[in-house]
Short mmCIF file of C-alpha atoms in Angstrom, two decimals:
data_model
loop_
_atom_site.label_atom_id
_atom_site.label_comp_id
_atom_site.label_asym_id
_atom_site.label_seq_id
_atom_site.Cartn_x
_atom_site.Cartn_y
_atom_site.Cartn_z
CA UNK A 1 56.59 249.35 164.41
CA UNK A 2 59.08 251.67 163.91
CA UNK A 3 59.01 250.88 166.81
CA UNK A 4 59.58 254.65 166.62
CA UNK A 5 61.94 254.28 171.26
CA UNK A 6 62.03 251.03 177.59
CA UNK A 7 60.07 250.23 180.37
CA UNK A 8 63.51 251.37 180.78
CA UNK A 9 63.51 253.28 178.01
CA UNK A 10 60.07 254.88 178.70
CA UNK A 11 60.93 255.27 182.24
CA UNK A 12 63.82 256.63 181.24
CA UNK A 13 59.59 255.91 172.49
CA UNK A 14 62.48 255.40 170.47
CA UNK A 15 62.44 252.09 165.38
CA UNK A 16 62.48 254.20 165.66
CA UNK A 17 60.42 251.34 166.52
CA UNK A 18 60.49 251.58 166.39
CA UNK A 19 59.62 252.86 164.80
CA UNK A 20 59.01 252.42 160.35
CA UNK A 21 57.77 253.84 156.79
CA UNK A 22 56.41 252.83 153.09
CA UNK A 23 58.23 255.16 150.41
CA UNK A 24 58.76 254.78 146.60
CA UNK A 25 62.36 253.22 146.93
CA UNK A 26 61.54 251.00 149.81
CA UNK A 27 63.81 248.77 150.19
CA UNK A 28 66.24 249.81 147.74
CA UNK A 29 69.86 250.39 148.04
CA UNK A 30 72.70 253.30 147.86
CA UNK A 31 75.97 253.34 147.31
CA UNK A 32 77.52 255.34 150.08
CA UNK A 33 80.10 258.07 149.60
CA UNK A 34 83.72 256.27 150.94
CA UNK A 35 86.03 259.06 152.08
CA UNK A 36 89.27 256.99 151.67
CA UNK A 37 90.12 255.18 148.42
CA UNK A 38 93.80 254.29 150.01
CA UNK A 39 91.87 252.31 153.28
CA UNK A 40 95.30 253.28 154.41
CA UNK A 41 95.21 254.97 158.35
CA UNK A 42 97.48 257.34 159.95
CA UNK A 43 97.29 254.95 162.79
CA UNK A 44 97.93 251.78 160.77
CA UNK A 45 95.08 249.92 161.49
CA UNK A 46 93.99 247.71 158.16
CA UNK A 47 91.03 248.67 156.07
CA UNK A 48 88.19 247.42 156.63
CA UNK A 49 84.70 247.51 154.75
CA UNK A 50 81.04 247.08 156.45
CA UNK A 51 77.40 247.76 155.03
CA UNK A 52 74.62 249.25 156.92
CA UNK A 53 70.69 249.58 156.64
CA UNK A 54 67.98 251.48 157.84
CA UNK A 55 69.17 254.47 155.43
CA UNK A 56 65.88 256.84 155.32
CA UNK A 57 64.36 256.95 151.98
CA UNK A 58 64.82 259.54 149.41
CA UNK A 59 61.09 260.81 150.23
CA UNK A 60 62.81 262.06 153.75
CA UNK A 61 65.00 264.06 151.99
CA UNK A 62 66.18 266.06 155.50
CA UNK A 63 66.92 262.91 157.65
CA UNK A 64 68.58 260.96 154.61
CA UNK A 65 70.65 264.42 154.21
CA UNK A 66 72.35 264.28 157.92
CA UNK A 67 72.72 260.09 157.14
CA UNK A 68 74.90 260.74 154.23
CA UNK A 69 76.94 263.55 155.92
CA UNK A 70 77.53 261.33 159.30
CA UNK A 71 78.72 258.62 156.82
CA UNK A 72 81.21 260.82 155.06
CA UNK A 73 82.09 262.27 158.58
CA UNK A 74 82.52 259.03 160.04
CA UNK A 75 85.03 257.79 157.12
CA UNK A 76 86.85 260.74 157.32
CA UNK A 77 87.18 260.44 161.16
CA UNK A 78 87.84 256.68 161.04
CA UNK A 79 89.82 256.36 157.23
CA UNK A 80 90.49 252.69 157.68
CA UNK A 81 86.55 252.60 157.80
CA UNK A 82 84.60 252.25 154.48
CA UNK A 83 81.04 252.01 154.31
CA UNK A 84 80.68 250.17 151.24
CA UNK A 85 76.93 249.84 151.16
CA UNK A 86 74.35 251.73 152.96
CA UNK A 87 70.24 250.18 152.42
CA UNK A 88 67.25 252.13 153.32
CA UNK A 89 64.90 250.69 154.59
CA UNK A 90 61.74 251.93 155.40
CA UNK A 91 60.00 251.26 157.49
CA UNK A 92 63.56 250.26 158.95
CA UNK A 93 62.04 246.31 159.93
CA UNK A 94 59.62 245.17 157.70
CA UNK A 95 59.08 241.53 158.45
CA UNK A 96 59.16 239.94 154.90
CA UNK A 97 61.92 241.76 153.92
CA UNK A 98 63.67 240.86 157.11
CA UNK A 99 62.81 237.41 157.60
CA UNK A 100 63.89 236.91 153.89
CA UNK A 101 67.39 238.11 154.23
CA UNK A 102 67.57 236.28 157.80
CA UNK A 103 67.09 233.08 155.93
CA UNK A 104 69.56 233.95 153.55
CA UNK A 105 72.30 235.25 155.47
CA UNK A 106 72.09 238.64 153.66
CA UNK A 107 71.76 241.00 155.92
CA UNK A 108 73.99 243.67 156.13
CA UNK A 109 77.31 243.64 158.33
CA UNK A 110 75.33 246.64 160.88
CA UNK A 111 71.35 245.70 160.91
CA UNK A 112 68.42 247.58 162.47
CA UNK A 113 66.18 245.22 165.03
CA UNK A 114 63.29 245.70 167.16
CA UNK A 115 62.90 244.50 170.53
CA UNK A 116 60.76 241.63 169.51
CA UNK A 117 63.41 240.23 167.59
CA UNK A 118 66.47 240.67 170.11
CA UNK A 119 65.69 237.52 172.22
CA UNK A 120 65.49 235.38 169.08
CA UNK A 121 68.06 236.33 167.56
CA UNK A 122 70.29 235.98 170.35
CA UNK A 123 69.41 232.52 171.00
CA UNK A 124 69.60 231.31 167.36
CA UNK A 125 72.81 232.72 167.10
CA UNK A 126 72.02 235.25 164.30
CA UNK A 127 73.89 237.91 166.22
CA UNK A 128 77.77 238.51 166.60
CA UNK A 129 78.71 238.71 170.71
CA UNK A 130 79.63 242.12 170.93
CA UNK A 131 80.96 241.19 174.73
CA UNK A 132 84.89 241.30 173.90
CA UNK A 133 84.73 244.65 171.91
CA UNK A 134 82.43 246.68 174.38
CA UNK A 135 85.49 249.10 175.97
CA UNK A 136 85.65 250.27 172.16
CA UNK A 137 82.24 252.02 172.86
CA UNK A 138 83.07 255.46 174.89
CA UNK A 139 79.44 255.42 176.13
CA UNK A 140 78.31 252.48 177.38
CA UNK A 141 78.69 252.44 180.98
CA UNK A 142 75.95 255.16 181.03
CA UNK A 143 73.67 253.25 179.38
CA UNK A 144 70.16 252.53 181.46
CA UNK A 145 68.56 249.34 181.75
CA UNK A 146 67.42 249.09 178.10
CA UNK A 147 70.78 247.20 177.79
CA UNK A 148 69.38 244.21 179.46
CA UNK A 149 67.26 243.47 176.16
CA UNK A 150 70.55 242.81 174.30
CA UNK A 151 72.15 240.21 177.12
CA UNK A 152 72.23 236.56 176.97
CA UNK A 153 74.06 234.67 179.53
CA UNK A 154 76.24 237.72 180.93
CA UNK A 155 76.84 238.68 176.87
CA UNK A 156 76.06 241.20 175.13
CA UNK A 157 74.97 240.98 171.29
CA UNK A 158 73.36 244.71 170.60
CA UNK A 159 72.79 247.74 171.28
CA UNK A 160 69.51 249.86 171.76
CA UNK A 161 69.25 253.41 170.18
CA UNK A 162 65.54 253.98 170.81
CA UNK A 163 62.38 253.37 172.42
CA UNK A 164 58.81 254.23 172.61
CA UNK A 165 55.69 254.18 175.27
CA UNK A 166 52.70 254.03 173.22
CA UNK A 167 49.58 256.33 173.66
CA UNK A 168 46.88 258.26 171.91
CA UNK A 169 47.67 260.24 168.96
CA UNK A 170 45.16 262.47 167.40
CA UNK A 171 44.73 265.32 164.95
CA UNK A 172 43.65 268.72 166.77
CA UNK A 173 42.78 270.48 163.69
CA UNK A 174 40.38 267.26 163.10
CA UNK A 175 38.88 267.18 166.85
CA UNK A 176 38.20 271.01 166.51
CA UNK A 177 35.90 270.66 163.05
CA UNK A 178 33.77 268.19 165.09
CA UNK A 179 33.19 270.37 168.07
CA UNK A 180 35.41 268.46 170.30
CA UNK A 181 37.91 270.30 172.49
CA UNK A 182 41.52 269.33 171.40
CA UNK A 183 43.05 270.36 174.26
CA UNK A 184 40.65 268.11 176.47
CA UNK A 185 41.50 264.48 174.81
CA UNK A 186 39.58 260.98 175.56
CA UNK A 187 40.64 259.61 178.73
CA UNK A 188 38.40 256.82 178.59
CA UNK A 189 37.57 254.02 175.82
CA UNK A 190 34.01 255.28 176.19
CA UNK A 191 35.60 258.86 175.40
CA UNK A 192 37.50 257.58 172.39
CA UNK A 193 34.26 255.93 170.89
CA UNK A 194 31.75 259.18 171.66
CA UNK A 195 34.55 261.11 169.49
CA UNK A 196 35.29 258.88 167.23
CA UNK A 197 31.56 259.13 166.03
CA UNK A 198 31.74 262.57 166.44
CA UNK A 199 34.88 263.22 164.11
CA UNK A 200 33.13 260.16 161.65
CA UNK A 201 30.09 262.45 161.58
CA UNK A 202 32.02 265.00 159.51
CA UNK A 203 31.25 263.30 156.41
CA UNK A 204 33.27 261.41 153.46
CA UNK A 205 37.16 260.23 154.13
CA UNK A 206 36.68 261.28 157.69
CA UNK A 207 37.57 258.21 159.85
CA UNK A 208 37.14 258.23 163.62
CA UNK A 209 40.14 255.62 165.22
CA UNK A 210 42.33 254.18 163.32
CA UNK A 211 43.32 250.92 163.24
CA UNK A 212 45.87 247.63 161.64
CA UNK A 213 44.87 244.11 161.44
CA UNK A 214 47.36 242.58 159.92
CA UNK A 215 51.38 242.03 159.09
CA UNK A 216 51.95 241.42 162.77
CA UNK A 217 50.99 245.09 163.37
CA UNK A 218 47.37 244.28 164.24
CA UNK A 219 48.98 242.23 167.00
CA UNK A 220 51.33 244.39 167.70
CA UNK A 221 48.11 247.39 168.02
CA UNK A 222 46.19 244.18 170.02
CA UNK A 223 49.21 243.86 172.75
CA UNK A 224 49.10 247.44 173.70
CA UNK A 225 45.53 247.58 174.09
CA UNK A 226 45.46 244.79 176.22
CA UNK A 227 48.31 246.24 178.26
CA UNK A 228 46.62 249.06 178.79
CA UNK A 229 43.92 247.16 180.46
CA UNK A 230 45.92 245.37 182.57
CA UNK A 231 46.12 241.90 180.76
CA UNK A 232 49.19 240.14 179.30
CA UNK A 233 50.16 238.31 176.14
CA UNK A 234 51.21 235.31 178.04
CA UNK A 235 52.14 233.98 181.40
CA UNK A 236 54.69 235.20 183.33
CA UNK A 237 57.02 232.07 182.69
CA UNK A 238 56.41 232.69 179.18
CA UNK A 239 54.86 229.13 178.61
CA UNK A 240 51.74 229.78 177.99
CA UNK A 241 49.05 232.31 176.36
CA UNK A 242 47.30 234.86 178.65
CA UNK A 243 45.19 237.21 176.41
CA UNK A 244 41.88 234.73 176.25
CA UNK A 245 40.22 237.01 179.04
CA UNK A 246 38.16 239.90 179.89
CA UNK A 247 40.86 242.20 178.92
CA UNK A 248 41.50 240.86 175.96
CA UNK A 249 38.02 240.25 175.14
CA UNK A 250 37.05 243.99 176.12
CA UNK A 251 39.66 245.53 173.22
CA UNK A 252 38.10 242.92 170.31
CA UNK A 253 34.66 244.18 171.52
CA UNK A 254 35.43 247.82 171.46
CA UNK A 255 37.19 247.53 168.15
CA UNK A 256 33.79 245.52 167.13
CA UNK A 257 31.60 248.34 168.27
CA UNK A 258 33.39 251.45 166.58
CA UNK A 259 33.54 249.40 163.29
CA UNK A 260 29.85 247.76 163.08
CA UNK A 261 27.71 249.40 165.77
CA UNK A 262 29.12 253.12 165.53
CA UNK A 263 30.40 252.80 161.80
CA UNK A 264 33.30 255.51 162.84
CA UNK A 265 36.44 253.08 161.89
CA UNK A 266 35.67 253.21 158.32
CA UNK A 267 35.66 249.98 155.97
CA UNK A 268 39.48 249.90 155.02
CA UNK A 269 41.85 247.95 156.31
CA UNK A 270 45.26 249.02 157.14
CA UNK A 271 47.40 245.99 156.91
CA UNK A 272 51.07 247.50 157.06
CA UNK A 273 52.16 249.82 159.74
CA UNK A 274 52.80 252.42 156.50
CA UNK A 275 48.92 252.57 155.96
CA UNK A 276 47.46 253.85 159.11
CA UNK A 277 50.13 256.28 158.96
CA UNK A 278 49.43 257.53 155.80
CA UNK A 279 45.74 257.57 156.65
CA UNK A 280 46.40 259.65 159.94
CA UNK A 281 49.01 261.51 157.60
CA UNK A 282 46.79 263.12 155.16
CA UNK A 283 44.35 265.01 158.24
CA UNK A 284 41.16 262.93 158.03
CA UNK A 285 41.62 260.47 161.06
CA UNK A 286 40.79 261.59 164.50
CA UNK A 287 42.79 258.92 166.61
CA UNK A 288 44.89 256.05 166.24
CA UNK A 289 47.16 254.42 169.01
CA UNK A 290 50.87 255.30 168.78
CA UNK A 291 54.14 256.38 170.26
CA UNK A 292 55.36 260.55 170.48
CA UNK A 293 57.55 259.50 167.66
CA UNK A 294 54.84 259.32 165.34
CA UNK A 295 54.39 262.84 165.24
CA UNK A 296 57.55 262.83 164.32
CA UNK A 297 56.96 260.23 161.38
CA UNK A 298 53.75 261.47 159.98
CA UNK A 299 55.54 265.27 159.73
CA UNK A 300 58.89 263.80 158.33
CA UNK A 301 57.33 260.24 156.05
CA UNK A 302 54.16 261.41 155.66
CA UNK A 303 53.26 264.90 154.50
CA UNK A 304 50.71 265.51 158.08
CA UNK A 305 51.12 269.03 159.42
CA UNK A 306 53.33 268.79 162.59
CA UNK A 307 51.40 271.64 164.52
CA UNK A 308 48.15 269.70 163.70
CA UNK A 309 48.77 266.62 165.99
CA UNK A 310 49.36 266.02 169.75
CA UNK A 311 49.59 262.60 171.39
CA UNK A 312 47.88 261.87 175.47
CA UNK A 313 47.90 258.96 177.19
CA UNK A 314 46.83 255.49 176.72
CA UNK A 315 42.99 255.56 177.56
CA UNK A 316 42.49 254.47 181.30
CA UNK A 317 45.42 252.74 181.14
CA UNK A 318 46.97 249.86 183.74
CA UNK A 319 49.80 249.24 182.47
CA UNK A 320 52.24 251.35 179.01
CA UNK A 321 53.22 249.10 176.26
CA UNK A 322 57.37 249.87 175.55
CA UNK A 323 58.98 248.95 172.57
CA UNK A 324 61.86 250.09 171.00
CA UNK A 325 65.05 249.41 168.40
CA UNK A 326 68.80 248.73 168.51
CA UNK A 327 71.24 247.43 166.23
CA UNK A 328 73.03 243.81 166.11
CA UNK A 329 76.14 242.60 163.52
CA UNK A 330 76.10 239.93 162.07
CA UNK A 331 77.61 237.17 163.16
CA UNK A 332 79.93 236.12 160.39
CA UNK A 333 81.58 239.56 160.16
CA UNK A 334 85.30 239.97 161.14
CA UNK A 335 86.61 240.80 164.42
CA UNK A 336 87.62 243.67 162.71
CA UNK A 337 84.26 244.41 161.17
CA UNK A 338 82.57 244.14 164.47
CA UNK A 339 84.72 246.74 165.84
CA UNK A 340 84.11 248.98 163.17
CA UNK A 341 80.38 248.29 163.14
CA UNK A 342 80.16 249.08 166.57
CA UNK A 343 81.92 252.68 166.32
CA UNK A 344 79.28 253.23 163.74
CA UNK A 345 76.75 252.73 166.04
CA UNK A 346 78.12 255.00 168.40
CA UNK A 347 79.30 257.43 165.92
CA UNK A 348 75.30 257.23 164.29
CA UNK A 349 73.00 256.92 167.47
CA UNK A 350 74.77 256.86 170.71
CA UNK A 351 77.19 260.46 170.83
CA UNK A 352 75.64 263.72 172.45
CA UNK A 353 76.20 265.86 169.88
CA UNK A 354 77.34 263.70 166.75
CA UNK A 355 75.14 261.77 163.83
CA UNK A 356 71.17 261.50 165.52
CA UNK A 357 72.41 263.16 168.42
CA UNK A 358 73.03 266.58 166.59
CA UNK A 359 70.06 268.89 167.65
CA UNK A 360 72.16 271.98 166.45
CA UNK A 361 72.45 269.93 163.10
CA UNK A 362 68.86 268.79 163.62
CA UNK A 363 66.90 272.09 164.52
CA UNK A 364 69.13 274.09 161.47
CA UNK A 365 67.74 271.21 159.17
CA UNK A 366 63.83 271.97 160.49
CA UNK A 367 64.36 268.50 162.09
CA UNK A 368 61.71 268.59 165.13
CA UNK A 369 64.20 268.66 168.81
CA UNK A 370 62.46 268.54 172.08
CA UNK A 371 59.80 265.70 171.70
CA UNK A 372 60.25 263.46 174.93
CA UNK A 373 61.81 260.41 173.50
CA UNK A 374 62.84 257.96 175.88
CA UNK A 375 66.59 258.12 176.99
CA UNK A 376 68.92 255.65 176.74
CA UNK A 377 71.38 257.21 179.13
CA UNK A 378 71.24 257.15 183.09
CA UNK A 379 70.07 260.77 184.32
CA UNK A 380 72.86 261.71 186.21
CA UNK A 381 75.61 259.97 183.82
CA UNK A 382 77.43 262.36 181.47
CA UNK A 383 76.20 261.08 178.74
CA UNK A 384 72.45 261.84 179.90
CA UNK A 385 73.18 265.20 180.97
CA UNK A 386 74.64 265.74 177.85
CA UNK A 387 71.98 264.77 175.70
CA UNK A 388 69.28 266.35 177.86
CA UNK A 389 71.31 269.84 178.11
CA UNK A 390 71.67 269.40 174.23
CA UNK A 391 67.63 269.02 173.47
CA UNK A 392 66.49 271.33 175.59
CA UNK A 393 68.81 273.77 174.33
CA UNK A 394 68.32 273.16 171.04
CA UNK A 395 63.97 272.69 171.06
CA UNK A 396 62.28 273.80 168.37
CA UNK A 397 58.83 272.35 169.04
CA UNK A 398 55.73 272.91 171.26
CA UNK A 399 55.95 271.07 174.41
CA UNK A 400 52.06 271.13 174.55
CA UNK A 401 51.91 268.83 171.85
CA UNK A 402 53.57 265.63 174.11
CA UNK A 403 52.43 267.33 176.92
CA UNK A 404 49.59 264.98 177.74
CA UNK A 405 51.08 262.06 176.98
CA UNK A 406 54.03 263.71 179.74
CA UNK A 407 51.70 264.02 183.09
CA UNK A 408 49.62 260.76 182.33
CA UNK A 409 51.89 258.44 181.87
CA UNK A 410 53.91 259.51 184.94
CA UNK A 411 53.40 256.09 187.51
CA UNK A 412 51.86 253.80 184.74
CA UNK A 413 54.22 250.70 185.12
CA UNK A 414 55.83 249.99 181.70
CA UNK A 415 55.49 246.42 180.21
CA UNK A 416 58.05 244.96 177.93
CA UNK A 417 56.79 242.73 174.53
CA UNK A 418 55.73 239.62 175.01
CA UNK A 419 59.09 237.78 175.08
CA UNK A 420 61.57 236.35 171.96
CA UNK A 421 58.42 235.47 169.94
CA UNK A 422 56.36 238.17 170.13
CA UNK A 423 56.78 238.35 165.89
CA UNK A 424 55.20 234.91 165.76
CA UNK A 425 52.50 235.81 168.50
CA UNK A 426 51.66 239.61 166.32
CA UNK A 427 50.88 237.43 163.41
CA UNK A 428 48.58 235.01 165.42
CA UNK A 429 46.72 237.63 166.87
CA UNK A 430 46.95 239.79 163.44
CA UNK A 431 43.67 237.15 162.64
CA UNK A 432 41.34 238.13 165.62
CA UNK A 433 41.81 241.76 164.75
CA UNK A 434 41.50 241.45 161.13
CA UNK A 435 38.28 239.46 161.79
CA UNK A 436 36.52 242.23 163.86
CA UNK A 437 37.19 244.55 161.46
CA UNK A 438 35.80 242.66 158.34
CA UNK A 439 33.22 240.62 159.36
CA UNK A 440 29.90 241.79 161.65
CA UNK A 441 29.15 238.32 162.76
CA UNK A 442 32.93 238.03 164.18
CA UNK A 443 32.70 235.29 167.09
CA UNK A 444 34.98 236.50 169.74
CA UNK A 445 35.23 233.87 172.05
CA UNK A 446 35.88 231.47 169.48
CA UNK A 447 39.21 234.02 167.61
CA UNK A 448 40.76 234.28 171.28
CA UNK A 449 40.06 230.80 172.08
CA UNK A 450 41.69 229.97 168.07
CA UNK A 451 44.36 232.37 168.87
CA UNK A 452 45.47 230.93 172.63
CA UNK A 453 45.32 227.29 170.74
CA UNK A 454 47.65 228.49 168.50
CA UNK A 455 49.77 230.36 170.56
CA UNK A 456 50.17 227.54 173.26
CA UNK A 457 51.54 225.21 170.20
CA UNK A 458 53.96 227.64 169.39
CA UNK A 459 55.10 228.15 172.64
CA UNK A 460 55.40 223.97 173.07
CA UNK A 461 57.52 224.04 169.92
CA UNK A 462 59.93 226.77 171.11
CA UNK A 463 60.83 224.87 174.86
#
């Protein structure tokens, strides 16, 4: 939710989200290739062992290629370093799977996060401070102001690798078989619902917009559509809900009409963020909502045709939802372990030119360069220039494609998740969107007026 990937960072995507994935092995576990048996350095510094996640599955075969090489690479540049265990994950944060190893202190000595999760986890103390060992990271005084996420109380306790600004995507190849101009994309809701029936109108397995209702997605999909039209989650003081409005009451109502009144949503559900992009994957959905990165995802996870999709932006919109993904360590690893987990995060996500960061790896691996993910790294700081010299240099996609998505969301203010519990708050409002989408008779008023009840309480519990 993935995801991807930065107000800051969209200013400036990326799970990576971002962003996130459904393969055969989810959630299964490798054994990583160690490059020193001795743990012996030629510096002398003592071995020392960490495990990392957010591997990508087997079914990515080109992105979990370059993973196992930078791991290899890294041991060999750093031999006291072993990488004992590496788990992939996909999609990277999935919240059972999460939540369950939270609760029993299992996860892994380097774990992925997404920036609903930061603020939590720093104030439950799930997250090592990573304040005393920052000068061991070579990069981070050009970091931007996604690093502001990861502070608590003048600490730091992680570090962001990606971002997203979400938008439309849609399948060109799909909008041309129903007469509509791919080239000219919705800029309206009204747009998006006169082609959704359009593209619906093809016949069998075509489905107009796609959309989630549930697994905290649905609220995730909710949020952003309410950004877009200018409402909020909850109050500016975070103490109390905010959605129960016209805005909020305007994205259950067009959801309502493109299900029941146009029938060009189709009857399934997609539940996990995995589905929808498996539906927009195989080339029968017109539209769904989602980040540049998804192109990325549906060519790379899901078997779509690259050249097929495009994404614009947000339909008429107020205000662009960010998100985005970093990595913490957890908080009962070494001093020793923190230092090495944090030169694997640099090493991995964070070095123009090394581990994510290799578009001459990346483009001679028909890896996609050039898509306009949100930068981590101040323009004008070396690191920035770097990685912008690096992915221009190195594109091997069609600009067109993001191009939309480019020029209009230029001077749409970005708007951050809705605080440390936006997890808790997805799943609330997961219930409002599944309920528009199952049932014709859905009361409106009465989900956001459930959903604000609910949401209040929680907020009361946290303080």
């Amino acid at each position: 939710m993935k995801s991807r990937k930065l107000s800051m960072l969209l200013a400036a995507a990326i799970a990576l989200t971002a962003a996130g994935c459904g393969s055969s092995d989810s959630n299964s576990s490798g054994t990583a290739p160690t490059a020193s048996s001795s743990g012996t350095a030629a510096g002398g510094e003592a071995p020392v062992s960490i495990t990392v996640n957010c591997m990508p599955p087997k079914t990515n075969a080109a992105q979990r290629a370059t993973f196992e090489e930078d791991i290899a690479a890294f041991q060999k540049l750093y031999p006291h370093i072993t990488i004992s265990k590496a788990t992939d994950a996909f999609p990277c944060y999935e919240p059972r799977t999460f939540e369950a190893k939270l609760a029993g202190g299992e996860l892994e000595t380097v774990f992925y996060v997404n920036f609903p999760n930061v603020g939590r986890l720093m104030e439950s103390g799930q997250a090592a401070d990573l304040t005393p060992y920052t000068s061991e990271l070579k990069t981070f005084a050009d970091y931007n102001s996604s690093l502001d996420l990861f502070k608590k109380d003048g600490k730091v306790y992680g570090l962001p690798t990606d971002g997203y600004g979400m938008g439309l995507v849609y399948n060109k190849e799909v909008f041309t078989k129903a007469g509509l101009d791919p080239n000219t994309p919705p800029k309206t809701w009204a747009e998006v619902q006169a082609a959704a029936k359009k593209i619906a109108g093809l016949g069998a397995g075509y489905v107009g917009f796609g959309e989630y209702s549930g697994n905290n997605v649905g609220g995730w999909h909710f949020t952003a559509s309410l950004y877009g039209r200018g409402g909020s989650v909850i109050t500016d003081d975070g103490t109390k809900a905010a959605f129960n409005t016209p805005e909020g009451k305007a994205v259950l109502e067009n959801l309502k009409q493109m299900r029941w009144a146009d029938n060009s949503m189709g009857s399934r559900l997609y539940i996990d963020w995995p589905a929808l992009m498996k539906a927009m994957g195989a080339g029968k959905m017109g539209m769904m909502l989602g980040a540049p990165d998804v192109l990325i995802g549906l060519r790379n996870d899901f078997g779509g045709k690259f050249e097929n999709y495009a994404v614009t932006a947000l339909p008429e919109a107020k205000s662009l939802f960010n998100g985005g993904a970093g990595y913490m360590i957890n908080p009962k690893s070494t001093p020793e372990q923190i230092k090495a987990g944090i030169k694997w995060i640099e090493y991995e996500f964070l070095t123009p030119g090394k581990g994510q960061l290799d578009y001459v790896r990346a483009k001679g691996a028909d890896l996609t360069v050039g898509q306009p993910y949100p930068d981590l790294y101040g323009a004008d700081t070396p690191s920035g220039q770097a990685v912008n010299e690096l992915r221009k240099a190195n594109a091997n996609i069609d600009a067109a494609q993001f191009a939309g998505w480019v020029e209009g969301s230029k001077g749409i203010p970005a708007k951050a998740e809705p605080g440390p519990y936006a997890q808790e708050i997805y799943k609330i409002l997961d219930t409002p969107m599944s309920a528009v989408l199952t049932r014709q008779d859905a009361n409106i008023d009465q989900l956001l007026a459930d959903a604000e009840t609910k949401v209040n309480s929680l907020l009361t519990s946290k303080g």
